[in-house]
Short mmCIF file of C-alpha atoms in Angstrom, two decimals:
data_model
loop_
_atom_site.label_atom_id
_atom_site.label_comp_id
_atom_site.label_asym_id
_atom_site.label_seq_id
_atom_site.Cartn_x
_atom_site.Cartn_y
_atom_site.Cartn_z
CA MET L 1 41.45 -13.34 -10.44
CA ASN L 2 39.15 -15.20 -8.05
CA ARG L 3 35.38 -14.62 -8.22
CA PRO L 4 34.94 -12.82 -4.84
CA THR L 5 37.65 -10.32 -5.86
CA ALA L 6 36.02 -9.84 -9.25
CA TYR L 7 32.65 -9.23 -7.61
CA ARG L 8 34.12 -6.61 -5.29
CA ILE L 9 35.81 -4.83 -8.17
CA ALA L 10 32.55 -4.84 -10.18
CA ALA L 11 30.66 -3.38 -7.22
CA MET L 12 33.30 -0.68 -6.72
CA LEU L 13 33.22 0.22 -10.42
CA CYS L 14 29.42 0.47 -10.40
CA LEU L 15 29.44 2.69 -7.29
CA ALA L 16 32.19 4.85 -8.79
CA ALA L 17 30.20 5.17 -12.02
CA THR L 18 27.16 6.38 -10.10
CA ALA L 19 29.22 8.91 -8.16
CA ALA L 20 30.89 10.12 -11.35
CA LEU L 21 27.53 10.69 -13.02
CA PHE L 22 26.42 13.05 -10.29
CA ALA L 23 29.83 14.70 -9.87
CA GLN L 24 29.78 15.69 -13.53
CA ALA L 25 26.09 16.51 -13.83
CA PRO L 26 24.71 20.04 -13.58
CA ALA L 27 22.06 20.94 -11.05
CA PRO L 28 18.93 18.86 -11.76
CA VAL L 29 16.37 20.45 -14.02
CA THR L 30 13.46 19.05 -15.93
CA SER L 31 15.04 18.51 -19.31
CA PRO L 32 12.92 19.21 -22.40
CA ILE L 33 14.66 16.35 -24.24
CA VAL L 34 13.46 13.79 -21.68
CA ALA L 35 9.91 12.70 -22.42
CA PRO L 36 7.47 11.67 -19.68
CA ARG L 37 7.45 7.96 -19.06
CA PRO L 38 5.22 6.40 -21.72
CA PRO L 39 2.14 4.50 -20.51
CA ARG L 40 2.62 0.77 -20.27
CA PRO L 41 0.83 -1.08 -23.06
CA ALA L 42 -1.52 -3.86 -22.06
CA PRO L 43 0.64 -7.00 -21.98
CA PRO L 44 -0.32 -9.83 -24.32
CA THR L 45 -1.59 -13.09 -22.83
CA ARG L 46 0.98 -15.80 -23.39
CA ASP L 47 0.23 -19.48 -23.90
CA PRO L 48 2.42 -21.68 -21.67
CA HIS L 49 2.58 -24.22 -24.52
CA THR L 50 4.14 -21.71 -26.95
CA PRO L 51 6.88 -23.36 -29.05
CA GLY L 52 10.24 -22.67 -27.43
CA PHE L 53 8.83 -22.42 -23.90
CA VAL L 54 9.96 -25.02 -21.37
CA GLU L 55 8.06 -28.28 -21.13
CA ALA L 56 5.90 -28.12 -18.04
CA THR L 57 3.42 -30.22 -16.07
CA THR L 58 -0.13 -28.84 -16.21
CA LEU L 59 -1.68 -28.86 -12.74
CA GLN L 60 -5.34 -29.44 -12.02
CA ASP L 61 -7.03 -26.05 -11.68
CA GLY L 62 -6.75 -24.80 -8.10
CA ASN L 63 -3.86 -27.12 -7.22
CA ASN L 64 -0.27 -26.17 -6.43
CA ALA L 65 2.88 -27.95 -7.48
CA PRO L 66 4.22 -30.44 -4.92
CA SER L 67 6.42 -28.57 -2.46
CA TYR L 68 9.19 -31.16 -2.88
CA ALA L 69 9.34 -31.30 -6.70
CA ASP L 70 11.88 -29.65 -8.98
CA GLY L 71 10.88 -28.60 -12.50
CA ASN L 72 8.30 -26.61 -14.45
CA PHE L 73 4.58 -26.39 -13.69
CA ILE L 74 1.54 -24.62 -15.15
CA LEU L 75 -0.89 -23.20 -12.61
CA GLY L 76 -4.59 -23.21 -13.59
CA PRO L 77 -6.68 -20.03 -14.02
CA THR L 78 -8.44 -20.23 -10.64
CA HIS L 79 -6.31 -19.05 -7.71
CA PRO L 80 -7.85 -20.05 -4.38
CA ALA L 81 -6.00 -18.65 -1.40
CA ALA L 82 -4.09 -21.26 0.60
CA PRO L 83 -5.47 -21.76 4.13
CA GLU L 84 -2.11 -20.65 5.54
CA THR L 85 -2.77 -17.09 4.26
CA VAL L 86 -5.69 -16.70 6.69
CA VAL L 87 -5.06 -15.69 10.31
CA GLN L 88 -5.72 -18.68 12.55
CA PRO L 89 -6.02 -17.36 16.14
CA ALA L 90 -5.42 -20.82 17.61
CA ASN L 91 -1.85 -20.76 16.25
CA PRO L 92 0.89 -18.83 18.08
CA GLN L 93 1.18 -15.33 16.64
CA GLY L 94 4.61 -13.82 16.17
CA ALA L 95 5.61 -10.31 17.17
CA VAL L 96 6.13 -7.53 14.60
CA ILE L 97 8.73 -4.84 15.26
CA GLU L 98 9.21 -1.76 13.07
CA PHE L 99 11.95 0.85 12.85
CA GLU L 100 13.19 3.49 10.41
CA MET L 101 16.47 3.89 8.54
CA ASN L 102 17.77 7.12 6.96
CA SER L 103 20.23 7.75 4.14
CA THR L 104 22.28 10.01 6.39
CA ASP L 105 23.30 6.91 8.34
CA SER L 106 24.24 4.81 5.29
CA LYS L 107 27.81 4.35 4.07
CA ARG L 108 26.65 2.55 0.91
CA TYR L 109 23.52 4.30 -0.31
CA PRO L 110 23.59 8.11 0.08
CA GLY L 111 20.41 8.27 -2.03
CA ILE L 112 19.24 9.21 -5.53
CA ALA L 113 15.92 10.07 -7.19
CA ARG L 114 14.59 10.80 -10.66
CA GLU L 115 12.71 14.02 -11.34
CA PRO L 116 8.92 13.43 -11.10
CA GLY L 117 7.22 12.89 -14.44
CA THR L 118 10.42 11.97 -16.29
CA PHE L 119 11.93 8.66 -17.27
CA GLY L 120 14.76 8.56 -19.79
CA THR L 121 15.73 8.03 -23.41
CA PRO L 122 17.57 5.17 -25.11
CA ASP L 123 21.15 5.95 -26.07
CA PRO L 124 21.13 6.46 -29.89
CA ALA L 125 24.46 4.65 -30.06
CA ASN L 126 23.31 1.73 -27.88
CA PRO L 127 19.58 0.84 -27.59
CA ALA L 128 20.37 -1.41 -24.61
CA ARG L 129 21.48 1.62 -22.58
CA LEU L 130 19.06 4.13 -21.08
CA LEU L 131 20.12 7.74 -20.48
CA VAL L 132 18.51 9.36 -17.42
CA PRO L 133 19.84 12.92 -17.07
CA THR L 134 17.12 13.85 -14.57
CA SER L 135 18.43 11.50 -11.87
CA HIS L 136 20.15 13.28 -9.00
CA GLN L 137 21.21 12.86 -5.41
CA ALA L 138 18.33 12.81 -2.91
CA PRO L 139 17.84 11.52 0.64
CA TRP L 140 15.68 8.55 1.60
CA THR L 141 13.88 7.28 4.69
CA ARG L 142 12.49 3.75 4.87
CA HIS L 143 10.83 1.31 7.23
CA VAL L 144 12.14 -2.08 8.22
CA THR L 145 9.53 -4.50 9.55
CA VAL L 146 10.67 -7.59 11.46
CA TYR L 147 8.57 -10.65 12.23
CA VAL L 148 9.74 -12.76 15.18
CA PRO L 149 7.94 -16.08 15.68
CA LYS L 150 6.41 -16.86 19.04
CA GLN L 151 8.55 -20.00 19.12
CA TYR L 152 11.84 -18.10 18.94
CA VAL L 153 14.15 -19.05 21.80
CA PRO L 154 15.94 -15.91 23.06
CA GLY L 155 19.67 -16.08 22.43
CA SER L 156 19.45 -18.78 19.77
CA ALA L 157 20.67 -18.16 16.20
CA ALA L 158 17.50 -17.92 14.11
CA PRO L 159 17.11 -18.81 10.45
CA PHE L 160 15.62 -15.89 8.53
CA ILE L 161 14.26 -14.61 5.24
CA VAL L 162 14.92 -11.12 3.82
CA GLY L 163 12.17 -9.64 1.66
CA ALA L 164 12.09 -6.58 -0.63
CA ASP L 165 9.38 -3.90 -0.93
CA GLY L 166 8.13 -4.48 2.59
CA PRO L 167 6.22 -4.80 4.78
CA ASP L 168 4.84 -8.16 3.65
CA ARG L 169 1.96 -8.95 6.03
CA ILE L 170 0.92 -11.99 3.99
CA LEU L 171 4.35 -13.50 4.60
CA PHE L 172 4.02 -12.99 8.35
CA THR L 173 0.62 -14.73 8.44
CA VAL L 174 1.87 -17.66 6.38
CA LEU L 175 4.90 -18.05 8.65
CA ASN L 176 2.68 -18.08 11.76
CA ASN L 177 0.72 -20.99 10.32
CA LEU L 178 3.50 -23.01 8.67
CA ILE L 179 5.69 -22.78 11.78
CA ALA L 180 2.76 -23.90 13.95
CA GLU L 181 2.23 -26.86 11.58
CA SER L 182 5.96 -27.76 11.83
CA LYS L 183 6.30 -27.31 8.06
CA LEU L 184 8.96 -24.62 8.53
CA PRO L 185 11.51 -23.98 11.25
CA PRO L 186 10.79 -21.00 13.50
CA MET L 187 12.33 -18.17 11.45
CA VAL L 188 12.62 -14.43 11.54
CA ALA L 189 11.33 -12.43 8.54
CA ILE L 190 12.97 -9.10 7.68
CA SER L 191 10.79 -7.02 5.36
CA ILE L 192 12.69 -3.99 4.02
CA SER L 193 10.96 -1.08 2.28
CA ASN L 194 12.67 0.16 -0.87
CA GLY L 195 14.52 3.47 -1.09
CA GLY L 196 11.94 5.15 -3.34
CA GLY L 197 10.98 5.44 -6.99
CA ASP L 198 11.19 2.71 -9.60
CA ALA L 199 13.44 1.58 -12.46
CA GLN L 200 16.43 3.41 -13.91
CA GLY L 201 17.55 6.55 -12.14
CA SER L 202 15.70 5.77 -8.88
CA GLU L 203 16.99 4.55 -5.54
CA ARG L 204 14.85 1.40 -5.79
CA GLY L 205 16.21 0.68 -9.25
CA LEU L 206 19.80 1.29 -8.15
CA GLU L 207 19.43 -1.08 -5.20
CA TYR L 208 17.42 -3.86 -6.84
CA ASP L 209 18.56 -3.95 -10.48
CA THR L 210 22.33 -3.49 -10.12
CA LEU L 211 24.32 -6.67 -10.69
CA SER L 212 26.78 -6.53 -7.82
CA GLY L 213 27.06 -7.57 -4.20
CA LEU L 214 26.39 -4.06 -2.93
CA TYR L 215 22.76 -4.47 -1.82
CA ALA L 216 23.51 -7.72 0.01
CA GLU L 217 26.46 -5.99 1.68
CA TRP L 218 24.21 -3.09 2.74
CA VAL L 219 21.75 -5.58 4.25
CA GLU L 220 24.53 -7.55 5.93
CA HIS L 221 26.41 -4.64 7.47
CA GLU L 222 23.78 -1.92 7.91
CA VAL L 223 20.37 -3.64 8.26
CA LEU L 224 20.94 -6.95 10.04
CA PRO L 225 22.87 -5.47 12.98
CA LEU L 226 19.97 -3.06 13.59
CA VAL L 227 17.48 -5.94 13.34
CA GLU L 228 19.32 -7.85 16.04
CA VAL L 229 19.29 -4.82 18.34
CA GLN L 230 15.75 -3.60 17.65
CA ALA L 231 14.06 -7.04 17.62
CA HIS L 232 16.24 -8.64 20.31
CA VAL L 233 17.16 -11.63 18.16
CA ARG L 234 20.35 -13.34 17.04
CA LEU L 235 20.47 -14.14 13.32
CA SER L 236 22.16 -17.22 11.93
CA ARG L 237 25.39 -16.86 9.93
CA ASP L 238 24.77 -20.20 8.19
CA PRO L 239 23.91 -19.58 4.49
CA ASP L 240 21.62 -22.63 4.55
CA ALA L 241 19.61 -20.81 7.24
CA ARG L 242 19.16 -17.65 5.13
CA ALA L 243 16.69 -16.93 2.32
CA THR L 244 15.80 -13.96 0.11
CA MET L 245 12.52 -13.13 -1.62
CA GLY L 246 10.84 -10.43 -3.68
CA GLY L 247 8.63 -9.55 -6.61
CA SER L 248 9.47 -7.76 -9.85
CA SER L 249 12.81 -5.95 -9.39
CA GLY L 250 12.68 -7.13 -5.79
CA GLY L 251 12.75 -10.65 -7.22
CA SER L 252 15.82 -10.07 -9.35
CA CYS L 253 17.37 -8.43 -6.28
CA ALA L 254 16.71 -11.58 -4.26
CA LEU L 255 18.68 -13.68 -6.74
CA ILE L 256 21.41 -11.02 -7.08
CA MET L 257 21.93 -11.17 -3.30
CA ALA L 258 22.48 -14.93 -3.36
CA TRP L 259 24.42 -14.98 -6.64
CA TYR L 260 27.04 -12.45 -5.58
CA HIS L 261 27.15 -13.63 -1.96
CA PRO L 262 26.45 -17.38 -1.86
CA GLU L 263 28.41 -17.49 1.39
CA TRP L 264 25.42 -15.64 2.90
CA TYR L 265 22.31 -16.95 1.09
CA HIS L 266 21.31 -20.30 -0.42
CA ARG L 267 17.50 -19.98 -0.79
CA VAL L 268 15.65 -17.64 -3.17
CA LEU L 269 11.94 -17.01 -3.91
CA THR L 270 10.78 -14.68 -6.71
CA TYR L 271 7.47 -13.51 -8.19
CA SER L 272 7.64 -12.02 -11.72
CA GLY L 273 11.39 -11.64 -11.37
CA THR L 274 12.79 -8.71 -13.38
CA TYR L 275 15.42 -10.77 -15.19
CA VAL L 276 15.48 -8.09 -17.89
CA ASN L 277 17.71 -5.20 -18.96
CA GLN L 278 16.95 -2.71 -16.18
CA GLN L 279 20.37 -2.00 -14.64
CA TRP L 280 21.43 1.66 -14.31
CA PRO L 281 24.05 3.08 -14.49
CA TRP L 282 25.05 1.03 -17.50
CA ASN L 283 27.93 -1.34 -16.73
CA PRO L 284 30.07 -2.76 -19.57
CA ALA L 285 30.86 -5.82 -17.42
CA THR L 286 27.14 -6.75 -17.38
CA PRO L 287 25.78 -4.64 -20.26
CA HIS L 288 22.33 -6.26 -20.31
CA GLY L 289 21.60 -6.07 -16.59
CA ALA L 290 19.74 -9.02 -15.07
CA TRP L 291 19.07 -10.37 -18.58
CA GLU L 292 22.70 -11.51 -18.25
CA PHE L 293 21.62 -14.19 -15.77
CA HIS L 294 20.04 -16.37 -18.46
CA GLU L 295 22.09 -14.98 -21.33
CA HIS L 296 25.58 -15.59 -19.91
CA LEU L 297 26.05 -15.77 -16.14
CA ILE L 298 24.31 -19.01 -15.13
CA LEU L 299 25.53 -21.08 -18.07
CA GLY L 300 29.02 -19.61 -17.91
CA SER L 301 29.62 -20.06 -14.17
CA PRO L 302 30.05 -22.99 -11.81
CA VAL L 303 26.81 -24.11 -10.17
CA GLN L 304 26.05 -22.00 -7.11
CA PRO L 305 24.60 -23.61 -3.94
CA ILE L 306 21.22 -21.91 -4.57
CA ARG L 307 17.71 -23.38 -4.47
CA LEU L 308 15.30 -21.15 -6.42
CA TRP L 309 11.50 -20.92 -6.64
CA MET L 310 10.11 -18.54 -9.27
CA GLU L 311 6.77 -17.57 -10.81
CA VAL L 312 5.61 -15.59 -13.84
CA GLY L 313 2.10 -14.73 -15.04
CA ASP L 314 0.69 -15.24 -18.53
CA ARG L 315 -0.11 -11.50 -18.61
CA ASP L 316 3.19 -10.41 -17.14
CA LEU L 317 5.04 -7.28 -18.25
CA PHE L 318 6.15 -6.79 -21.83
CA SER L 319 8.41 -3.88 -22.89
CA PRO L 320 7.11 -1.37 -20.31
CA ASN L 321 9.39 1.48 -21.48
CA GLY L 322 10.76 3.09 -24.62
CA MET L 323 13.75 0.76 -24.99
CA GLN L 324 13.33 -1.48 -28.02
CA ASP L 325 16.23 -3.73 -27.09
CA GLY L 326 14.41 -7.08 -27.12
CA MET L 327 15.23 -7.57 -23.44
CA HIS L 328 12.08 -6.32 -21.69
CA ASP L 329 9.75 -9.32 -21.79
CA TRP L 330 9.22 -10.76 -18.30
CA VAL L 331 7.66 -14.01 -19.55
CA ILE L 332 10.52 -14.74 -21.95
CA ALA L 333 13.06 -13.81 -19.27
CA ASN L 334 11.59 -16.23 -16.73
CA GLU L 335 11.18 -18.97 -19.34
CA GLN L 336 14.83 -18.55 -20.26
CA MET L 337 15.76 -18.71 -16.58
CA ALA L 338 14.01 -22.07 -16.27
CA LYS L 339 15.92 -23.39 -19.31
CA VAL L 340 19.37 -22.44 -18.08
CA LEU L 341 18.71 -23.55 -14.51
CA ALA L 342 17.67 -26.97 -15.81
CA ALA L 343 20.67 -27.14 -18.13
CA LYS L 344 23.05 -26.53 -15.22
CA GLY L 345 21.29 -28.96 -12.87
CA TYR L 346 19.98 -26.47 -10.30
CA HIS L 347 17.29 -27.34 -7.78
CA TYR L 348 14.53 -24.99 -8.92
CA GLN L 349 10.75 -24.86 -9.33
CA PHE L 350 9.20 -22.65 -12.02
CA ILE L 351 5.50 -21.77 -11.93
CA PHE L 352 3.77 -20.38 -15.05
CA ALA L 353 0.51 -18.93 -13.70
CA VAL L 354 -2.44 -18.75 -16.10
CA ASN L 355 -4.82 -15.80 -15.63
CA ALA L 356 -2.18 -13.83 -13.73
CA GLY L 357 -0.54 -10.44 -14.12
CA HIS L 358 2.64 -8.92 -12.76
CA VAL L 359 3.37 -10.02 -9.18
CA ASP L 360 -0.21 -11.27 -9.16
CA HIS L 361 -1.83 -11.02 -5.73
CA ALA L 362 -4.16 -14.00 -6.16
CA ALA L 363 -1.34 -16.21 -7.47
CA LYS L 364 0.77 -15.23 -4.47
CA LEU L 365 -2.05 -16.10 -2.05
CA GLN L 366 -2.33 -19.50 -3.70
CA THR L 367 1.37 -20.35 -3.88
CA LEU L 368 3.37 -18.60 -1.14
CA ALA L 369 3.03 -21.37 1.45
CA GLU L 370 4.06 -24.05 -1.06
CA ALA L 371 6.93 -21.85 -2.30
CA LEU L 372 8.31 -21.37 1.21
CA GLU L 373 8.16 -25.10 1.87
CA TYR L 374 9.99 -25.72 -1.42
CA ILE L 375 12.92 -23.38 -0.79
CA TRP L 376 13.36 -24.56 2.82
CA GLN L 377 13.74 -28.22 1.85
CA GLY L 378 16.60 -29.90 3.67
CA TYR L 379 16.51 -27.56 6.66
CA PRO L 380 15.14 -29.58 9.60
CA ASN L 381 13.09 -27.80 12.22
CA ASN L 382 15.48 -28.94 14.92
CA ARG L 383 18.67 -27.94 13.08
CA LYS L 384 21.32 -26.62 15.44
CA PRO L 385 22.78 -23.15 14.70
#
């Protein structure tokens, strides 16, 4: 069986499993056996030189890694914002267009939600599987925010970047400045709000943490056509001209999009990527969710045409729920990602940020411009569509 066929089958099985859960479930009630989500413990501060972590170059405090360099880097504790994150009125300012999408118009995501104040319980027979009986069908409405650079030539096929958990106003400002400095090609940015909630049993968790091509297919067939109409742009079909980005589960989603559809995306940028066991419904084909990336998938698959930039903080998340499966440590997950990417010969840059938490705002202000330059290497500003 070829890989595209296998991916489609996996996506169909996952969607069928979700539908089956709700078809068999009684009307949603707050179950007394489902405890409220436990408070997240304060994450420990990890030393980037811990035995077993990847060898990395320590940067001078306040400096970023070179935007052209592959490998592992340690960011100092001070996080000055890059000048590109500040609005510079002298530079051309792109337009921002916003529109709404509703679940009633979606063929792929009819919508789910978890009862407020509930989370789930580990399966007694399988601690790597979370049971969420309080998840049920529910509608969603979300915003899509589109940045169009001033330099866009009407009718031309624009390179673009798709971002999760939008809108990302910092991204738009950085693009204004980097495009004006000719450090990036004029590109469209598509910032998509999530479908609501978080983690297992929620619409956001279903979209971002599921290992399949479904979310990328939803973007391709339901979001991008609307973007072209609403923003009056034409988007490139060249995978080298397409990038994904996100933080936390939005970060794992960014890689999932490119991994399952490399014919659509070759460039990925993640902050505190949730490369942990967060997938729901449980899928026996990928039983450990995004933890499978560094456990099995990357090492066991041919090298994909993906360039990846990723960051994790020394105070990033550690076991934020009741599952004691050993697969909910964001620092370990990202460290393991760096190891397997290096072992397979990927072009990647891994940033371990000292004095930084989960999807750390200051670390993002310091690094986003450099990260964008890194993932867009090899794409000349005058590239023809």
